[in-house]
PDB file of C-alpha atoms in Angstrom:
ATOM      1  CA  MET A   1      16.914  -4.209  14.531  1.00 71.00           C
ATOM      2  CA  ASN A   2      13.180  -3.606  14.973  1.00 88.00           C
ATOM      3  CA  ALA A   3      12.244  -2.848  11.355  1.00 96.00           C
ATOM      4  CA  LYS A   4       8.592  -2.639  10.340  1.00 98.00           C
ATOM      5  CA  ILE A   5       6.456  -2.684   7.222  1.00 98.00           C
ATOM      6  CA  ILE A   6       3.167  -0.824   7.432  1.00 98.00           C
ATOM      7  CA  VAL A   7       1.000  -1.192   4.344  1.00 98.00           C
ATOM      8  CA  PRO A   8      -0.799   1.915   3.041  1.00 98.00           C
ATOM      9  CA  VAL A   9      -3.700  -0.227   2.004  1.00 98.00           C
ATOM     10  CA  VAL A  10      -5.875   0.225  -1.073  1.00 98.00           C
ATOM     11  CA  THR A  11      -9.563   0.961  -0.773  1.00 97.00           C
ATOM     12  CA  VAL A  12     -11.843  -1.243  -2.867  1.00 97.00           C
ATOM     13  CA  PHE A  13     -14.878   0.568  -4.277  1.00 96.00           C
ATOM     14  CA  ASN A  14     -18.344  -0.406  -5.416  1.00 94.00           C
ATOM     15  CA  GLN A  15     -19.588   0.711  -8.837  1.00 91.00           C
ATOM     16  CA  ASN A  16     -21.185   3.747  -7.187  1.00 91.00           C
ATOM     17  CA  GLY A  17     -17.833   4.915  -5.838  1.00 90.00           C
ATOM     18  CA  THR A  18     -18.406   4.016  -2.181  1.00 93.00           C
ATOM     19  CA  PRO A  19     -16.173   1.584  -0.262  1.00 96.00           C
ATOM     20  CA  ASP A  20     -17.093  -2.069  -0.765  1.00 96.00           C
ATOM     21  CA  HIS A  21     -16.882  -3.436   2.770  1.00 97.00           C
ATOM     22  CA  GLU A  22     -16.970  -7.114   1.825  1.00 97.00           C
ATOM     23  CA  ALA A  23     -14.190  -6.688  -0.732  1.00 97.00           C
ATOM     24  CA  ASN A  24     -12.143  -4.658   1.732  1.00 98.00           C
ATOM     25  CA  LYS A  25     -12.469  -7.495   4.239  1.00 98.00           C
ATOM     26  CA  ILE A  26     -10.757  -9.737   1.674  1.00 98.00           C
ATOM     27  CA  VAL A  27      -7.853  -7.279   1.468  1.00 98.00           C
ATOM     28  CA  ILE A  28      -7.604  -6.989   5.257  1.00 98.00           C
ATOM     29  CA  ASP A  29      -7.501 -10.770   5.650  1.00 98.00           C
ATOM     30  CA  TYR A  30      -4.816 -11.001   2.964  1.00 98.00           C
ATOM     31  CA  MET A  31      -2.627  -8.499   4.798  1.00 98.00           C
ATOM     32  CA  LEU A  32      -3.131 -10.275   8.118  1.00 98.00           C
ATOM     33  CA  ARG A  33      -2.238 -13.672   6.615  1.00 98.00           C
ATOM     34  CA  ASN A  34       1.015 -12.173   5.376  1.00 97.00           C
ATOM     35  CA  GLN A  35       1.821 -10.714   8.797  1.00 97.00           C
ATOM     36  CA  VAL A  36       2.348  -7.061   7.956  1.00 98.00           C
ATOM     37  CA  ASP A  37       3.246  -5.000  11.019  1.00 98.00           C
ATOM     38  CA  GLY A  38       0.438  -2.537  10.544  1.00 98.00           C
ATOM     39  CA  ILE A  39      -2.107  -1.102   8.127  1.00 98.00           C
ATOM     40  CA  LEU A  40      -2.486   2.542   7.172  1.00 98.00           C
ATOM     41  CA  VAL A  41      -6.112   3.196   6.233  1.00 98.00           C
ATOM     42  CA  LEU A  42      -6.945   6.082   3.871  1.00 98.00           C
ATOM     43  CA  GLY A  43      -3.401   6.941   2.922  1.00 96.00           C
ATOM     44  CA  SER A  44      -2.500   7.946  -0.627  1.00 93.00           C
ATOM     45  CA  ALA A  45      -2.925   4.380  -1.916  1.00 94.00           C
ATOM     46  CA  GLY A  46      -6.310   4.402  -0.177  1.00 94.00           C
ATOM     47  CA  GLU A  47      -7.439   7.292  -2.421  1.00 93.00           C
ATOM     48  CA  PHE A  48      -8.581   9.397   0.526  1.00 94.00           C
ATOM     49  CA  PRO A  49      -9.350  12.530  -1.546  1.00 91.00           C
ATOM     50  CA  GLY A  50     -12.113  10.568  -3.252  1.00 92.00           C
ATOM     51  CA  LEU A  51     -14.170  10.309  -0.054  1.00 94.00           C
ATOM     52  CA  ASP A  52     -16.014  13.031   1.810  1.00 94.00           C
ATOM     53  CA  THR A  53     -15.592  13.437   5.562  1.00 95.00           C
ATOM     54  CA  ALA A  54     -18.664  11.376   6.487  1.00 96.00           C
ATOM     55  CA  GLU A  55     -17.543   8.506   4.226  1.00 97.00           C
ATOM     56  CA  LYS A  56     -14.079   8.603   5.786  1.00 97.00           C
ATOM     57  CA  GLN A  57     -15.598   8.406   9.272  1.00 98.00           C
ATOM     58  CA  ARG A  58     -17.724   5.391   8.356  1.00 98.00           C
ATOM     59  CA  PHE A  59     -14.783   3.661   6.684  1.00 98.00           C
ATOM     60  CA  LEU A  60     -12.490   4.158   9.672  1.00 98.00           C
ATOM     61  CA  GLU A  61     -15.214   2.734  11.911  1.00 98.00           C
ATOM     62  CA  PHE A  62     -15.640  -0.278   9.625  1.00 98.00           C
ATOM     63  CA  TYR A  63     -11.898  -0.938   9.534  1.00 98.00           C
ATOM     64  CA  ALA A  64     -11.472  -0.745  13.289  1.00 98.00           C
ATOM     65  CA  ASP A  65     -14.432  -3.042  13.834  1.00 98.00           C
ATOM     66  CA  TYR A  66     -13.304  -5.704  11.360  1.00 98.00           C
ATOM     67  CA  ALA A  67      -9.580  -5.628  12.169  1.00 98.00           C
ATOM     68  CA  ASP A  68     -10.573  -5.902  15.853  1.00 97.00           C
ATOM     69  CA  GLY A  69      -7.071  -5.477  17.260  1.00 96.00           C
ATOM     70  CA  ARG A  70      -5.460  -8.108  15.018  1.00 97.00           C
ATOM     71  CA  THR A  71      -2.859  -5.633  13.744  1.00 98.00           C
ATOM     72  CA  ALA A  72      -1.825  -2.057  14.425  1.00 98.00           C
ATOM     73  CA  LEU A  73      -3.956   0.457  12.528  1.00 98.00           C
ATOM     74  CA  TYR A  74      -3.008   3.946  11.427  1.00 98.00           C
ATOM     75  CA  ALA A  75      -5.359   6.460   9.818  1.00 98.00           C
ATOM     76  CA  GLY A  76      -4.763   9.026   7.103  1.00 98.00           C
ATOM     77  CA  THR A  77      -6.746  11.995   8.406  1.00 98.00           C
ATOM     78  CA  GLY A  78      -5.415  15.005   6.514  1.00 97.00           C
ATOM     79  CA  CYS A  79      -8.223  17.141   5.051  1.00 95.00           C
ATOM     80  CA  GLU A  80      -8.373  20.522   3.362  1.00 92.00           C
ATOM     81  CA  ARG A  81      -9.998  22.092   6.453  1.00 94.00           C
ATOM     82  CA  PHE A  82      -8.179  22.019   9.791  1.00 97.00           C
ATOM     83  CA  ALA A  83     -11.452  21.380  11.671  1.00 97.00           C
ATOM     84  CA  ASP A  84     -12.104  18.247   9.595  1.00 97.00           C
ATOM     85  CA  THR A  85      -8.534  17.028  10.113  1.00 97.00           C
ATOM     86  CA  LEU A  86      -8.862  17.447  13.869  1.00 98.00           C
ATOM     87  CA  ALA A  87     -12.281  15.777  14.046  1.00 98.00           C
ATOM     88  CA  LEU A  88     -11.166  12.811  11.932  1.00 98.00           C
ATOM     89  CA  SER A  89      -7.942  12.478  13.948  1.00 98.00           C
ATOM     90  CA  ARG A  90      -9.874  12.455  17.221  1.00 98.00           C
ATOM     91  CA  LEU A  91     -12.219   9.806  15.850  1.00 98.00           C
ATOM     92  CA  ALA A  92      -9.294   7.608  14.810  1.00 98.00           C
ATOM     93  CA  CYS A  93      -7.787   7.862  18.291  1.00 98.00           C
ATOM     94  CA  ASP A  94     -11.127   7.062  19.924  1.00 98.00           C
ATOM     95  CA  LEU A  95     -11.485   4.009  17.648  1.00 98.00           C
ATOM     96  CA  GLY A  96      -8.137   2.624  18.819  1.00 98.00           C
ATOM     97  CA  TYR A  97      -5.897   3.536  15.888  1.00 98.00           C
ATOM     98  CA  GLN A  98      -2.239   3.800  16.848  1.00 98.00           C
ATOM     99  CA  ALA A  99      -2.004   7.315  15.448  1.00 98.00           C
ATOM    100  CA  PRO A 100      -3.421   9.534  12.731  1.00 98.00           C
ATOM    101  CA  LEU A 101      -1.003  10.243   9.881  1.00 98.00           C
ATOM    102  CA  VAL A 102      -1.551  13.787   8.650  1.00 98.00           C
ATOM    103  CA  ILE A 103      -0.438  15.437   5.428  1.00 97.00           C
ATOM    104  CA  GLY A 104      -0.253  19.226   5.583  1.00 95.00           C
ATOM    105  CA  PRO A 105      -2.814  21.386   3.785  1.00 91.00           C
ATOM    106  CA  TYR A 106      -2.315  20.933   0.063  1.00 85.00           C
ATOM    107  CA  TYR A 107      -2.793  23.704  -2.497  1.00 84.00           C
ATOM    108  CA  TYR A 108      -1.806  26.467  -0.053  1.00 82.00           C
ATOM    109  CA  GLY A 109       1.779  27.715  -0.094  1.00 85.00           C
ATOM    110  CA  MET A 110       3.351  26.742   3.246  1.00 93.00           C
ATOM    111  CA  ASP A 111       6.659  28.027   4.575  1.00 97.00           C
ATOM    112  CA  GLN A 112       8.326  26.298   7.539  1.00 98.00           C
ATOM    113  CA  GLU A 113       6.685  28.565  10.100  1.00 98.00           C
ATOM    114  CA  HIS A 114       3.216  27.803   8.712  1.00 97.00           C
ATOM    115  CA  ILE A 115       4.069  24.103   8.741  1.00 98.00           C
ATOM    116  CA  PHE A 116       5.205  24.304  12.352  1.00 98.00           C
ATOM    117  CA  THR A 117       2.065  26.198  13.393  1.00 98.00           C
ATOM    118  CA  PHE A 118      -0.200  23.678  11.635  1.00 98.00           C
ATOM    119  CA  TYR A 119       1.256  20.560  13.284  1.00 98.00           C
ATOM    120  CA  ASP A 120       1.930  22.234  16.633  1.00 98.00           C
ATOM    121  CA  THR A 121      -1.703  23.374  16.878  1.00 98.00           C
ATOM    122  CA  LEU A 122      -2.978  19.972  15.782  1.00 98.00           C
ATOM    123  CA  ALA A 123      -0.793  18.108  18.288  1.00 98.00           C
ATOM    124  CA  LYS A 124      -1.819  20.352  21.163  1.00 98.00           C
ATOM    125  CA  SER A 125      -5.501  20.132  20.183  1.00 98.00           C
ATOM    126  CA  LEU A 126      -5.381  16.367  19.781  1.00 97.00           C
ATOM    127  CA  GLN A 127      -3.250  15.481  22.833  1.00 91.00           C
ATOM    128  CA  ARG A 128      -2.854  11.956  21.455  1.00 97.00           C
ATOM    129  CA  ASP A 129      -0.145  10.335  19.339  1.00 98.00           C
ATOM    130  CA  LEU A 130       0.253  11.959  15.930  1.00 98.00           C
ATOM    131  CA  MET A 131       2.388  11.241  12.859  1.00 98.00           C
ATOM    132  CA  ILE A 132       3.474  13.646  10.126  1.00 98.00           C
ATOM    133  CA  TYR A 133       3.086  12.735   6.453  1.00 98.00           C
ATOM    134  CA  ASN A 134       5.741  14.489   4.374  1.00 98.00           C
ATOM    135  CA  TYR A 135       4.935  14.137   0.659  1.00 97.00           C
ATOM    136  CA  PRO A 136       6.209  17.257  -1.139  1.00 96.00           C
ATOM    137  CA  ALA A 137       5.130  16.042  -4.593  1.00 93.00           C
ATOM    138  CA  ARG A 138       1.498  16.063  -3.427  1.00 92.00           C
ATOM    139  CA  SER A 139       1.319  18.661  -0.660  1.00 95.00           C
ATOM    140  CA  GLY A 140       3.486  21.253  -2.393  1.00 94.00           C
ATOM    141  CA  HIS A 141       5.740  21.733   0.621  1.00 96.00           C
ATOM    142  CA  ASN A 142       8.573  19.873   2.332  1.00 97.00           C
ATOM    143  CA  VAL A 143       8.730  19.521   6.122  1.00 98.00           C
ATOM    144  CA  ALA A 144      12.342  20.412   6.899  1.00 98.00           C
ATOM    145  CA  ALA A 145      14.327  18.330   9.381  1.00 98.00           C
ATOM    146  CA  GLN A 146      14.734  21.364  11.647  1.00 98.00           C
ATOM    147  CA  THR A 147      10.960  21.856  11.660  1.00 98.00           C
ATOM    148  CA  VAL A 148      10.424  18.219  12.625  1.00 98.00           C
ATOM    149  CA  GLN A 149      12.975  18.678  15.416  1.00 98.00           C
ATOM    150  CA  ARG A 150      11.146  21.763  16.738  1.00 98.00           C
ATOM    151  CA  LEU A 151       7.806  19.969  16.594  1.00 98.00           C
ATOM    152  CA  VAL A 152       9.079  16.915  18.473  1.00 98.00           C
ATOM    153  CA  GLN A 153      10.698  19.078  21.138  1.00 98.00           C
ATOM    154  CA  ALA A 154       7.458  21.015  21.633  1.00 98.00           C
ATOM    155  CA  ASN A 155       5.095  18.029  21.383  1.00 98.00           C
ATOM    156  CA  PRO A 156       6.041  14.607  22.812  1.00 97.00           C
ATOM    157  CA  ASN A 157       2.890  13.193  21.211  1.00 98.00           C
ATOM    158  CA  ILE A 158       4.312  13.733  17.699  1.00 98.00           C
ATOM    159  CA  VAL A 159       5.791  10.266  17.426  1.00 98.00           C
ATOM    160  CA  GLY A 160       6.666   9.594  13.789  1.00 98.00           C
ATOM    161  CA  LEU A 161       6.880  10.610  10.166  1.00 98.00           C
ATOM    162  CA  LYS A 162       6.293   9.024   6.781  1.00 98.00           C
ATOM    163  CA  ASP A 163       8.872  10.549   4.444  1.00 98.00           C
ATOM    164  CA  THR A 164       7.829  10.166   0.807  1.00 98.00           C
ATOM    165  CA  VAL A 165      10.709  12.009  -0.814  1.00 97.00           C
ATOM    166  CA  ALA A 166      12.717  11.574  -3.988  1.00 94.00           C
ATOM    167  CA  GLU A 167      15.941  12.427  -2.133  1.00 94.00           C
ATOM    168  CA  PRO A 168      16.377  10.009   0.807  1.00 95.00           C
ATOM    169  CA  ALA A 169      19.049  12.272   2.279  1.00 97.00           C
ATOM    170  CA  HIS A 170      16.123  14.192   3.767  1.00 98.00           C
ATOM    171  CA  THR A 171      15.162  11.073   5.734  1.00 98.00           C
ATOM    172  CA  SER A 172      18.686  10.852   7.099  1.00 98.00           C
ATOM    173  CA  GLN A 173      18.535  14.496   8.162  1.00 98.00           C
ATOM    174  CA  VAL A 174      15.272  13.890  10.052  1.00 98.00           C
ATOM    175  CA  CYS A 175      16.729  10.816  11.747  1.00 98.00           C
ATOM    176  CA  ARG A 176      19.755  12.795  12.927  1.00 98.00           C
ATOM    177  CA  ALA A 177      17.613  15.733  14.062  1.00 98.00           C
ATOM    178  CA  THR A 178      15.400  13.471  16.214  1.00 98.00           C
ATOM    179  CA  GLU A 179      17.998  10.936  17.372  1.00 97.00           C
ATOM    180  CA  GLY A 180      17.479   9.691  20.917  1.00 96.00           C
ATOM    181  CA  THR A 181      13.861  10.863  21.150  1.00 97.00           C
ATOM    182  CA  GLY A 182      12.116   7.617  20.141  1.00 97.00           C
ATOM    183  CA  PHE A 183      10.696   9.387  17.067  1.00 98.00           C
ATOM    184  CA  GLN A 184      10.090   6.862  14.259  1.00 98.00           C
ATOM    185  CA  VAL A 185      10.880   7.745  10.663  1.00 98.00           C
ATOM    186  CA  TYR A 186       9.468   5.584   7.849  1.00 98.00           C
ATOM    187  CA  SER A 187      10.357   5.691   4.169  1.00 98.00           C
ATOM    188  CA  GLY A 188       7.424   6.293   1.851  1.00 98.00           C
ATOM    189  CA  TYR A 189       9.085   4.608  -1.121  1.00 97.00           C
ATOM    190  CA  ASP A 190       9.683   0.869  -0.915  1.00 98.00           C
ATOM    191  CA  ASP A 191      13.150   0.977  -2.475  1.00 98.00           C
ATOM    192  CA  GLN A 192      14.441   3.270   0.288  1.00 98.00           C
ATOM    193  CA  PHE A 193      13.860   0.688   3.046  1.00 98.00           C
ATOM    194  CA  LEU A 194      17.483  -0.381   3.544  1.00 98.00           C
ATOM    195  CA  TYR A 195      18.669   3.221   3.336  1.00 98.00           C
ATOM    196  CA  ASN A 196      16.056   4.142   5.927  1.00 98.00           C
ATOM    197  CA  LEU A 197      17.320   1.512   8.362  1.00 98.00           C
ATOM    198  CA  SER A 198      20.958   2.490   7.880  1.00 97.00           C
ATOM    199  CA  ALA A 199      20.021   6.109   8.656  1.00 97.00           C
ATOM    200  CA  GLY A 200      18.335   5.057  11.898  1.00 97.00           C
ATOM    201  CA  GLY A 201      14.767   4.844  10.607  1.00 98.00           C
ATOM    202  CA  ALA A 202      12.004   2.451  11.587  1.00 98.00           C
ATOM    203  CA  GLY A 203      11.180   0.843   8.237  1.00 98.00           C
ATOM    204  CA  SER A 204       8.716   1.626   5.485  1.00 98.00           C
ATOM    205  CA  ILE A 205       5.111   2.547   4.809  1.00 98.00           C
ATOM    206  CA  GLY A 206       5.395   1.270   1.247  1.00 97.00           C
ATOM    207  CA  GLY A 207       2.655   0.756  -1.319  1.00 98.00           C
ATOM    208  CA  LEU A 208       4.159  -2.393  -2.847  1.00 98.00           C
ATOM    209  CA  ALA A 209       3.223  -4.169   0.385  1.00 98.00           C
ATOM    210  CA  ASN A 210      -0.278  -4.241  -1.094  1.00 98.00           C
ATOM    211  CA  ILE A 211       0.742  -6.647  -3.841  1.00 98.00           C
ATOM    212  CA  VAL A 212       3.726  -8.471  -2.313  1.00 98.00           C
ATOM    213  CA  PRO A 213       3.158  -8.480   1.457  1.00 98.00           C
ATOM    214  CA  ASP A 214       4.829 -11.895   1.549  1.00 98.00           C
ATOM    215  CA  ILE A 215       8.080 -10.539   0.110  1.00 98.00           C
ATOM    216  CA  TRP A 216       7.865  -7.509   2.376  1.00 98.00           C
ATOM    217  CA  HIS A 217       7.347  -9.645   5.497  1.00 98.00           C
ATOM    218  CA  ASP A 218      10.325 -11.807   4.521  1.00 98.00           C
ATOM    219  CA  LEU A 219      12.444  -8.688   3.976  1.00 98.00           C
ATOM    220  CA  VAL A 220      11.554  -7.232   7.371  1.00 98.00           C
ATOM    221  CA  CYS A 221      12.284 -10.533   9.120  1.00 97.00           C
ATOM    222  CA  SER A 222      15.624 -10.788   7.284  1.00 97.00           C
ATOM    223  CA  ALA A 223      16.560  -7.265   8.371  1.00 97.00           C
ATOM    224  CA  ARG A 224      15.603  -8.007  11.967  1.00 97.00           C
ATOM    225  CA  ARG A 225      17.954 -10.985  12.123  1.00 96.00           C
ATOM    226  CA  ASN A 226      20.714  -9.020  10.344  1.00 96.00           C
ATOM    227  CA  ASP A 227      20.698 -11.304   7.298  1.00 97.00           C
ATOM    228  CA  MET A 228      22.084  -8.728   4.894  1.00 96.00           C
ATOM    229  CA  VAL A 229      22.504 -11.090   1.945  1.00 97.00           C
ATOM    230  CA  ARG A 230      18.837 -12.087   1.921  1.00 97.00           C
ATOM    231  CA  SER A 231      17.763  -8.518   2.682  1.00 98.00           C
ATOM    232  CA  MET A 232      19.610  -7.310  -0.403  1.00 98.00           C
ATOM    233  CA  GLN A 233      18.131 -10.065  -2.562  1.00 98.00           C
ATOM    234  CA  LEU A 234      14.597  -9.264  -1.443  1.00 98.00           C
ATOM    235  CA  SER A 235      15.126  -5.536  -1.759  1.00 98.00           C
ATOM    236  CA  ARG A 236      16.193  -6.026  -5.383  1.00 98.00           C
ATOM    237  CA  LEU A 237      12.848  -7.709  -6.069  1.00 98.00           C
ATOM    238  CA  LEU A 238      11.079  -4.610  -4.764  1.00 98.00           C
ATOM    239  CA  HIS A 239      13.300  -2.410  -6.935  1.00 98.00           C
ATOM    240  CA  LYS A 240      12.045  -4.309  -9.988  1.00 98.00           C
ATOM    241  CA  LEU A 241       8.458  -3.513  -9.038  1.00 97.00           C
ATOM    242  CA  MET A 242       9.057   0.210  -8.498  1.00 97.00           C
ATOM    243  CA  VAL A 243       8.048   0.766 -12.114  1.00 94.00           C
ATOM    244  CA  THR A 244       4.479   0.390 -10.819  1.00 92.00           C
ATOM    245  CA  TYR A 245       4.717   3.981  -9.638  1.00 92.00           C
ATOM    246  CA  GLU A 246       5.959   5.227 -13.025  1.00 87.00           C
ATOM    247  CA  THR A 247       3.508   3.821 -15.562  1.00 84.00           C
ATOM    248  CA  GLY A 248       1.233   6.833 -15.918  1.00 75.00           C
ATOM    249  CA  PHE A 249      -1.619   4.848 -14.407  1.00 80.00           C
ATOM    250  CA  SER A 250      -2.914   5.403 -10.898  1.00 88.00           C
ATOM    251  CA  ALA A 251      -0.763   3.296  -8.571  1.00 91.00           C
ATOM    252  CA  SER A 252      -3.879   2.491  -6.552  1.00 93.00           C
ATOM    253  CA  PHE A 253      -5.614   1.168  -9.670  1.00 92.00           C
ATOM    254  CA  LEU A 254      -2.575  -0.956 -10.549  1.00 94.00           C
ATOM    255  CA  PHE A 255      -2.262  -2.300  -7.016  1.00 96.00           C
ATOM    256  CA  LYS A 256      -5.886  -3.470  -7.122  1.00 95.00           C
ATOM    257  CA  LYS A 257      -5.408  -4.919 -10.606  1.00 93.00           C
ATOM    258  CA  LEU A 258      -2.371  -6.856  -9.401  1.00 96.00           C
ATOM    259  CA  LEU A 259      -4.140  -7.995  -6.240  1.00 97.00           C
ATOM    260  CA  ALA A 260      -6.740  -9.545  -8.506  1.00 94.00           C
ATOM    261  CA  CYS A 261      -3.867 -11.287 -10.337  1.00 94.00           C
ATOM    262  CA  ARG A 262      -2.748 -12.686  -6.995  1.00 96.00           C
ATOM    263  CA  GLY A 263      -6.123 -14.371  -6.599  1.00 96.00           C
ATOM    264  CA  LEU A 264      -8.094 -11.832  -4.581  1.00 96.00           C
ATOM    265  CA  GLY A 265     -11.598 -11.503  -5.941  1.00 91.00           C
ATOM    266  CA  ILE A 266     -11.750  -7.716  -5.967  1.00 94.00           C
ATOM    267  CA  ALA A 267     -12.663  -5.187  -8.637  1.00 89.00           C
ATOM    268  CA  PRO A 268      -9.803  -2.875  -9.680  1.00 89.00           C
ATOM    269  CA  ARG A 269     -11.829   0.324  -9.610  1.00 89.00           C
ATOM    270  CA  ALA A 270     -10.192   3.668  -8.850  1.00 88.00           C
ATOM    271  CA  VAL A 271     -11.631   7.079  -8.141  1.00 87.00           C
ATOM    272  CA  PHE A 272     -12.465   9.307 -11.090  1.00 85.00           C
ATOM    273  CA  PRO A 273     -10.669  10.150 -13.364  1.00 85.00           C
ATOM    274  CA  PHE A 274      -8.152   7.376 -12.689  1.00 82.00           C
ATOM    275  CA  ASP A 275     -10.406   4.380 -13.306  1.00 77.00           C
ATOM    276  CA  ASP A 276      -8.364   2.915 -16.168  1.00 71.00           C
ATOM    277  CA  SER A 277     -10.255  -0.386 -16.215  1.00 68.00           C
ATOM    278  CA  SER A 278      -9.813  -0.813 -19.984  1.00 70.00           C
ATOM    279  CA  ALA A 279      -6.049  -0.160 -19.900  1.00 74.00           C
ATOM    280  CA  ASP A 280      -3.619  -2.823 -21.119  1.00 82.00           C
ATOM    281  CA  THR A 281      -1.619  -3.823 -18.055  1.00 87.00           C
ATOM    282  CA  ALA A 282      -0.499  -7.247 -19.289  1.00 91.00           C
ATOM    283  CA  TRP A 283       3.174  -6.278 -19.246  1.00 93.00           C
ATOM    284  CA  ILE A 284       3.152  -5.262 -15.589  1.00 94.00           C
ATOM    285  CA  GLU A 285       1.201  -8.388 -14.673  1.00 95.00           C
ATOM    286  CA  GLN A 286       3.935 -10.395 -16.402  1.00 97.00           C
ATOM    287  CA  LEU A 287       6.551  -8.485 -14.419  1.00 97.00           C
ATOM    288  CA  LEU A 288       4.788  -9.348 -11.165  1.00 98.00           C
ATOM    289  CA  HIS A 289       4.640 -13.029 -12.126  1.00 98.00           C
ATOM    290  CA  ALA A 290       8.363 -12.983 -12.982  1.00 98.00           C
ATOM    291  CA  VAL A 291       9.225 -11.415  -9.624  1.00 98.00           C
ATOM    292  CA  LEU A 292       7.072 -13.957  -7.778  1.00 98.00           C
ATOM    293  CA  GLU A 293       8.713 -16.827  -9.678  1.00 98.00           C
ATOM    294  CA  GLU A 294      12.146 -15.478  -8.762  1.00 98.00           C
ATOM    295  CA  TYR A 295      11.029 -15.202  -5.143  1.00 98.00           C
ATOM    296  CA  SER A 296       9.669 -18.746  -5.068  1.00 97.00           C
ATOM    297  CA  SER A 297      12.980 -20.054  -6.426  1.00 96.00           C
ATOM    298  CA  MET A 298      14.939 -18.467  -3.582  1.00 94.00           C
ATOM    299  CA  PRO A 299      15.905 -20.716  -0.650  1.00 89.00           C
ATOM    300  CA  GLN A 300      13.624 -20.341   2.335  1.00 82.00           C
ATOM    301  CA  GLY A 301      14.746 -17.807   4.911  1.00 67.00           C
ATOM    302  CA  ALA A 302      15.879 -18.867   8.357  1.00 61.00           C
TER     303      ALA A 302
END
């Protein structure tokens, strides 16, 4: 089983709201030490709406230069304007990213035909590998399994999907609709990883990999060697941390706060108005420590 964990990495900011390259290098090195299978730059956890197009271009260039082929890179390139999405996607491909990951236009009402037209036009204009980002809670629309099937049939360069959905049955439907094509379906929520694999998916692009990439790497390795007992034990640890998404704080802010707890010397700043730097997060820090203690007490994996 060739399961993967791709981390939708946080972006560390300076006080002026621009990316702090030196601090982001610390995060990159941390992910590489923990052997994640890939890094998604400027995904939701990367707070991409907080950067303008020029800042996104510079940040993608920085990331590609520093990572220098040491792991697979993916780029969140969805913008409000189609022309910006296409330009940023082309840049990511030219910089050596595996594929741009594109959320559909948010705010606008999109039926399935509009969704098909958007991705079909983008894929044909890009002519490079492309991934769909399905996140109905943020985009306002759901990419139906039948629409994904049509898109894959019409565009061999549409190679995968991140499915951030409350109902994982949708992921199963996409897997069945694209079975045998090589199309890779990733869960967007960490606690759906084992469900994703059982449905025929490729793994997860899960935000908790920011704070526990070690647990995530262990889980992926356990799944690959079909060690179901350890996979279940490790998955339960992730389930305990899912509350991170439900606190009312920005998940990106909390991830950076918890990375600092793990010893990374970074500032937990988030884009306005989610910079909750004065918030009391002691209880979630205690939860992380408890999970890490439980993990350290587990026997070493094979």
